[in-house]
Coordinates of C-alpha atoms and ligand atoms in Angstrom, one line a residue:
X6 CA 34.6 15.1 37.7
X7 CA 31.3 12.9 37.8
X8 CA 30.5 12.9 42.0
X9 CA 28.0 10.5 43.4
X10 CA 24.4 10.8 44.4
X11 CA 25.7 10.3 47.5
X12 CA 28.4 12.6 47.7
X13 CA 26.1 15.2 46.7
X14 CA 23.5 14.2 50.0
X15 CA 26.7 14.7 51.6
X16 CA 26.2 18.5 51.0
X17 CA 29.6 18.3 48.4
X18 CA 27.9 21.3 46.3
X19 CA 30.8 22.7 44.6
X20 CA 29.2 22.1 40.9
X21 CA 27.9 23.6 38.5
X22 CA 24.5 24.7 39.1
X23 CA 23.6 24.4 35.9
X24 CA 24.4 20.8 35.4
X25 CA 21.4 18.4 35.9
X26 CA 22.8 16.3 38.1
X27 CA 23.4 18.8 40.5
X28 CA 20.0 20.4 39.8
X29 CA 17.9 17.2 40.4
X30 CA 19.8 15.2 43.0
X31 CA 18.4 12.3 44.8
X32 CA 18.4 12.9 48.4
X33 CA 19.2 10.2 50.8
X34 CA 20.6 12.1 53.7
X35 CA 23.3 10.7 56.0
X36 CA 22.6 7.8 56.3
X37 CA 20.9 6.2 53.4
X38 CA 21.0 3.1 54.8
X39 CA 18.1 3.9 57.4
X40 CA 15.8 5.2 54.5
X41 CA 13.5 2.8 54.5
X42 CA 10.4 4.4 53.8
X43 CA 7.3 3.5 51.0
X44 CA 6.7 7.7 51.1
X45 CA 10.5 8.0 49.8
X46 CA 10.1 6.7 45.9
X47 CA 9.4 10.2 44.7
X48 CA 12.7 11.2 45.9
X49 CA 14.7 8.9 44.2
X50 CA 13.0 9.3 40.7
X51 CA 14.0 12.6 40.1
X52 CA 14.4 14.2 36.5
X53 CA 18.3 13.8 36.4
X54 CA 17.8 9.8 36.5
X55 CA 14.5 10.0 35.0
X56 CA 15.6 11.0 31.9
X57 CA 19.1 9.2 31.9
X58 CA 17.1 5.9 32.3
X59 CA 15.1 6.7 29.4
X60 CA 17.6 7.7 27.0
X61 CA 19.5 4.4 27.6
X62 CA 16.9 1.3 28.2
X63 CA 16.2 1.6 24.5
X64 CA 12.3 0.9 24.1
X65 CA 12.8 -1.2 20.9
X66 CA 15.2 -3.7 22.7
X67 CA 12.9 -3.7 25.7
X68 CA 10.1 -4.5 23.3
X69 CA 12.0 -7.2 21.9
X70 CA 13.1 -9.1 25.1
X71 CA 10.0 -9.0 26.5
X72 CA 7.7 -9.8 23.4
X73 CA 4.1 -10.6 23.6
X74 CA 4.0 -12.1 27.0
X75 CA 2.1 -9.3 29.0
X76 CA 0.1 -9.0 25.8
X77 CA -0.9 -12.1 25.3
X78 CA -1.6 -13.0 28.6
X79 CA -4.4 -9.8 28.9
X80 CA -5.7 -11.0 25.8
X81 CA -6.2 -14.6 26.5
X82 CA -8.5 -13.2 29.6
X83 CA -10.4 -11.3 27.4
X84 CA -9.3 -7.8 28.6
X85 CA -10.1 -4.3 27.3
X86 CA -9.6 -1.8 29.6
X87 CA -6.4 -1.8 31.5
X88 CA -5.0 0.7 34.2
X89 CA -1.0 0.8 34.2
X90 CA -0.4 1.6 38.0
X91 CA 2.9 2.4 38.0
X92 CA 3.3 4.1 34.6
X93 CA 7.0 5.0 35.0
X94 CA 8.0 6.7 31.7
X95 CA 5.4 5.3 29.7
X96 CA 6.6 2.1 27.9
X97 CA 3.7 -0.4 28.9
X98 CA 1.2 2.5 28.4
X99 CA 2.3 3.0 25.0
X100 CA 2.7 -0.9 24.3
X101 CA -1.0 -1.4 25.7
X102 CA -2.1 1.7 23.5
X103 CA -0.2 0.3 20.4
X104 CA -2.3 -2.8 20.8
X105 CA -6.0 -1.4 20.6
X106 CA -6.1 -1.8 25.0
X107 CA -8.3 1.1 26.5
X108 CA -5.4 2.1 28.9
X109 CA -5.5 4.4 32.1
X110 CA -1.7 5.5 33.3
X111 CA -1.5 6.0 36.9
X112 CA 1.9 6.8 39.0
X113 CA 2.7 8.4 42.1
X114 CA 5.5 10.1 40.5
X115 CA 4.7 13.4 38.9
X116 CA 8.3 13.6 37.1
X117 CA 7.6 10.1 35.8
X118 CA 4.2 11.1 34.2
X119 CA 5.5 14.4 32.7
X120 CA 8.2 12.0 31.2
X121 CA 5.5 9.5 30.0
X122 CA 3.1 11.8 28.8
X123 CA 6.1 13.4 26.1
X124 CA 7.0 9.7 25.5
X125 CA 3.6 8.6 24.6
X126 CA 3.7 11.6 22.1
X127 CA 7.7 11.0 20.9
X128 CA 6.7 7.2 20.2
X129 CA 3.0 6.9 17.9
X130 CA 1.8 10.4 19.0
X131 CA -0.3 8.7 21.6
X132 CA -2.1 11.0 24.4
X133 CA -1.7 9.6 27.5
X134 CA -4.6 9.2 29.9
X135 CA -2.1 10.4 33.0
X136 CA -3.6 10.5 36.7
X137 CA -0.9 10.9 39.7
X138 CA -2.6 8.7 42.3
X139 CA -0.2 7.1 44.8
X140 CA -1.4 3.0 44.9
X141 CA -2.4 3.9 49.0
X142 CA -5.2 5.9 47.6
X143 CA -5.7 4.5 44.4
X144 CA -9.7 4.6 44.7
X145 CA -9.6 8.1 45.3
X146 CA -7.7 9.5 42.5
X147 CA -8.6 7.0 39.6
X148 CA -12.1 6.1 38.9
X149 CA -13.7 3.3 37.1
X150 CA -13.2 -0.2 37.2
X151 CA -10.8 -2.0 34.7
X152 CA -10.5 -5.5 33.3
X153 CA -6.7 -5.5 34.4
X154 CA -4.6 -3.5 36.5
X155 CA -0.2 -4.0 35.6
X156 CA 2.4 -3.0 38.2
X157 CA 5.6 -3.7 36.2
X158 CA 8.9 -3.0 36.4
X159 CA 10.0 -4.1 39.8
X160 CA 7.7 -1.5 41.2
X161 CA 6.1 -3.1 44.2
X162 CA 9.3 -3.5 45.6
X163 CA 9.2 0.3 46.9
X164 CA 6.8 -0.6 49.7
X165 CA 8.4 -0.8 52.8
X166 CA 5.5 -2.1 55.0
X167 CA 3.2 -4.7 55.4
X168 CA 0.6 -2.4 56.2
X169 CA 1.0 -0.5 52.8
X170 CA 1.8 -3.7 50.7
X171 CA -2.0 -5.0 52.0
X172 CA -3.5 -1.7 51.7
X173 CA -2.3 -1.1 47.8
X174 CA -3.2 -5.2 47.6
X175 CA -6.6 -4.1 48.5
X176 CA -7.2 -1.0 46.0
X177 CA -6.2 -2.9 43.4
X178 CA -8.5 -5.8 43.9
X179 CA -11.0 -3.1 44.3
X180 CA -10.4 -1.2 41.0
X181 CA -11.0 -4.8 39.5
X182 CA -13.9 -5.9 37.8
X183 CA -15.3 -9.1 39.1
X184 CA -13.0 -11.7 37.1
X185 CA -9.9 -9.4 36.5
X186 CA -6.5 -9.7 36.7
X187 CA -3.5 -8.5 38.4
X188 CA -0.3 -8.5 37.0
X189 CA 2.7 -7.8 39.4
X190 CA 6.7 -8.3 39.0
X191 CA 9.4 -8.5 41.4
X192 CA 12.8 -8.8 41.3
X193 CA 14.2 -12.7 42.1
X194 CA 14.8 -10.9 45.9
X195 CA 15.0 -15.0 46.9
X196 CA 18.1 -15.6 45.4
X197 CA 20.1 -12.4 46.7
X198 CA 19.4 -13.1 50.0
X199 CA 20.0 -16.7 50.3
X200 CA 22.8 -16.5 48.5
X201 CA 24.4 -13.5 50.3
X202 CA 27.1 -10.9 49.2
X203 CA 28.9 -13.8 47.3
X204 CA 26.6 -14.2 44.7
X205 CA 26.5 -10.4 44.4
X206 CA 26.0 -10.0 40.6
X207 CA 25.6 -7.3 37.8
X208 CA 22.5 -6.9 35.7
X209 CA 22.7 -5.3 32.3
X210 CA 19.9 -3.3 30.9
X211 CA 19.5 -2.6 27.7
X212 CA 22.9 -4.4 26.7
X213 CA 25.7 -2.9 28.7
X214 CA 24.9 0.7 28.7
X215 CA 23.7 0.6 32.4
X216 CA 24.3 -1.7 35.1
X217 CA 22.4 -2.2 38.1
X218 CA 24.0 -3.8 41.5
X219 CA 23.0 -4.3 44.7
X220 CA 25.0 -2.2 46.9
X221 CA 23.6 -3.0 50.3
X222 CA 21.0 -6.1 51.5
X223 CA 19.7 -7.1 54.1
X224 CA 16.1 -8.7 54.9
X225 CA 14.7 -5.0 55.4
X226 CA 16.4 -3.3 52.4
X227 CA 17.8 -3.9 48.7
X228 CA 19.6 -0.8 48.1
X229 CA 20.5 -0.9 44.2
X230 CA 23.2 1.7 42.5
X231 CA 22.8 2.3 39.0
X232 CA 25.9 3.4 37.0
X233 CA 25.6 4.9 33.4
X234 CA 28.1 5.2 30.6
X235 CA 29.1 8.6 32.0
X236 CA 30.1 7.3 35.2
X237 CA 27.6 8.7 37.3
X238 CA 25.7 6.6 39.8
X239 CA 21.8 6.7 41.3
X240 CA 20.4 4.4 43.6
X241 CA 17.3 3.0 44.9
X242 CA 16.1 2.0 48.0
X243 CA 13.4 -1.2 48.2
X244 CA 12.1 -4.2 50.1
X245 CA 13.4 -7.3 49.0
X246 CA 10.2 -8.6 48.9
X247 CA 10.5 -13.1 48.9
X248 CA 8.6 -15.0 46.3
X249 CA 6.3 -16.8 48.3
X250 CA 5.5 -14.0 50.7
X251 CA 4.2 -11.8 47.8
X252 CA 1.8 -15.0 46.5
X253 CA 0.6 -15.3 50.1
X254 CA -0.2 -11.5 50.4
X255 CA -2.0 -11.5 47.0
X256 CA -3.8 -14.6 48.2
X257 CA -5.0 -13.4 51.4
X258 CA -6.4 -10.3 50.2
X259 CA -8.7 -12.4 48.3
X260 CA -7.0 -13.4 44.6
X261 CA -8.0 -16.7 43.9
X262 CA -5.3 -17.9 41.1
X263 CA -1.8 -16.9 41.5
X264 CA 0.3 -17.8 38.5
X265 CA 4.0 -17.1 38.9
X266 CA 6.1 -16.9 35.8
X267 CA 10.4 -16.8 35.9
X268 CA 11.7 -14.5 33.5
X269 CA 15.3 -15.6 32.2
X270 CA 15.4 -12.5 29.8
X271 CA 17.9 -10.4 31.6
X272 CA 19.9 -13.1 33.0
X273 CA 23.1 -13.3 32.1
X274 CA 25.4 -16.3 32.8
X275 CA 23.3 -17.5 35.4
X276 CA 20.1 -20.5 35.8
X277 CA 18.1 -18.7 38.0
X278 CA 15.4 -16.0 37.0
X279 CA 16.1 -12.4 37.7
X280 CA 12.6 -11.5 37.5
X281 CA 9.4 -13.1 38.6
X282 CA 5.7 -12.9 37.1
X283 CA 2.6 -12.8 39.4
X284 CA -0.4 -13.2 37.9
X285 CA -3.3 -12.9 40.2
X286 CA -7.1 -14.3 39.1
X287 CA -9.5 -12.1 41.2
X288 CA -12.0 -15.3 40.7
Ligands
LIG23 N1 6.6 0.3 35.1 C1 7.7 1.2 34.7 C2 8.7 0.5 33.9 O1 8.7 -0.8 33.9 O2 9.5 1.1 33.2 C3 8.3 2.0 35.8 C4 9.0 1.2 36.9 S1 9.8 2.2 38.1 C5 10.9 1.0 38.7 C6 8.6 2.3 39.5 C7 7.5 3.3 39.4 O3 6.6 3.0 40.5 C8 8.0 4.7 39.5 O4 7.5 5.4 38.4 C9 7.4 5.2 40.8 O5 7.1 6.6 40.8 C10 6.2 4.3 41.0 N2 5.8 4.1 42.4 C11 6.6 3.7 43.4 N3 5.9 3.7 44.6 C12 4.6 4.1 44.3 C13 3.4 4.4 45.0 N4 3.4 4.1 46.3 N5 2.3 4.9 44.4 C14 2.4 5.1 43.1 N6 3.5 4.9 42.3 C15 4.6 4.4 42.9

């Protein structure tokens, strides 16, 4: 019987040690609802979902929905050297590589960079430049200073204060050369909470393989559950972070040109976008 991440916190521990679920479970405690906390991410991507994730978002329909937006968009601004901040397991490093980018991969997530270093490998036999820097203290655990920094992936979203959304804000602009870029997406947060509970939809990745819905919302958390093929479920904790609030963030910590693209790509049946685009001008 597949059991829940969550009837696992519970302490429901008859399994099988040896199954990977039960080896790497996320850990929300009792009441996951009250984890609300920007230090919590690298308990929740642990190497049970890690790798489910990756064996079913299949890279080469990823690559396909998402063409040569990012791409073109760095190229257009002239970049070379880019520093992927929140690497996950490796598909924008190895896209960046792929495409003759100079390309640092950064995440706060060892499991995630263990994941995207044998990806990098698996898919051209690329050799990742991996550092495990958390974006709080970016500037002390990666070096140099890059044309373009990429947070991607609804990644952002796992900061649960003001405080730390500035202070990553801040290291990233620092890690910029003098005219780069910053490119951040979010999740259309907008829409789920204006529209409430009703509107509550599924989003299919990858086809319908997995499906990601929002099991809880309110203006301080967007707790997501994840169901696979198998049945089994994961979840994520995040702050629903509004539209306008993250331009007016980026702005005040000194970008000068914020760009905001809508993303219809993994919408399905409905007009509004489920994914923004930021794209931040540091002059
Ligand atoms: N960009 C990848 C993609 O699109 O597949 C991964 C996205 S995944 C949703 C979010 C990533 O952000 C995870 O790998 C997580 O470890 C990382 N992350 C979250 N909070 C972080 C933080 N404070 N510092 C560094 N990395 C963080």
């Amino acid at each position: 019987m597949t059991k829940s991440v969550d009837d696992l916190a519970r302490g429901d521990q008859e399994g099988d040690d040896q199954d990977p679920v039960y080896r790497e479970q996320q850990a929300f405690g009792d009441n996951p609802l009250e984890v609300r906390d920007t230090d919590h991410y690298t308990h929740e991507y642990v190497g049970g979902f890690v790798d489910k994730w990756d064996d079913l978002i299949d890279w080469k329909k990823r690559y396909e929905s998402e063409g040569s937006f990012f791409i073109d968009q760095l190229r257009a601004r002239g970049v070379k050297t880019v520093l992927d901040a929140a690497t996950g397991t490796g598909f924008h490093s190895v896209r960046l590589l792929e495409e003759g980018f100079e390309t640092v991969s950064a995440d706060g997530s060892p499991q995630m960079l263990a994941k995207a270093f044998s990806n990098g490998l698996a898919y051209g036999g690329y050799i990742l430049r991996v550092v495990n820097a958390d974006w709080r203290w970016l500037n002390r655990d990666v070096h140099g200073e890059y044309d373009a920094i990429i947070c991607l992936g609804n990644s952002f979203t796992h900061l649960f204060s003001e405080r730390d959304r500035r202070k990553t804000l801040a290291e990233f602009y620092a890690m910029l050369k003098h005219d780069g870029v910053l490119i951040i997406d979010q999740r259309n947060y907008d829409s789920i909470l204006d529209n409430g509970f009703s509107s509550k939809h599924t989003y299919y990745y990858a086809g319908e393989d997995v499906s990601a819905e929002p099991d809880y919302i309110d203006d301080g958390l967007a707790r997501f559950k994840y169901t696979f093929p198998d049945k089994s479920e994961f979840f994520l904790n995040m702050y629903p972070l509004r539209k306008d609030y993250m331009r007016r963030l980026m702005r005040e910590v000194g970008f000068q040109r914020i760009d905001t693209y809508g993303d219809f790509q993994e919408t399905y049946g409905e007009n509004e976008p489920d994914f923004y685009i930021h794209i931040a001008e540091k002059s």
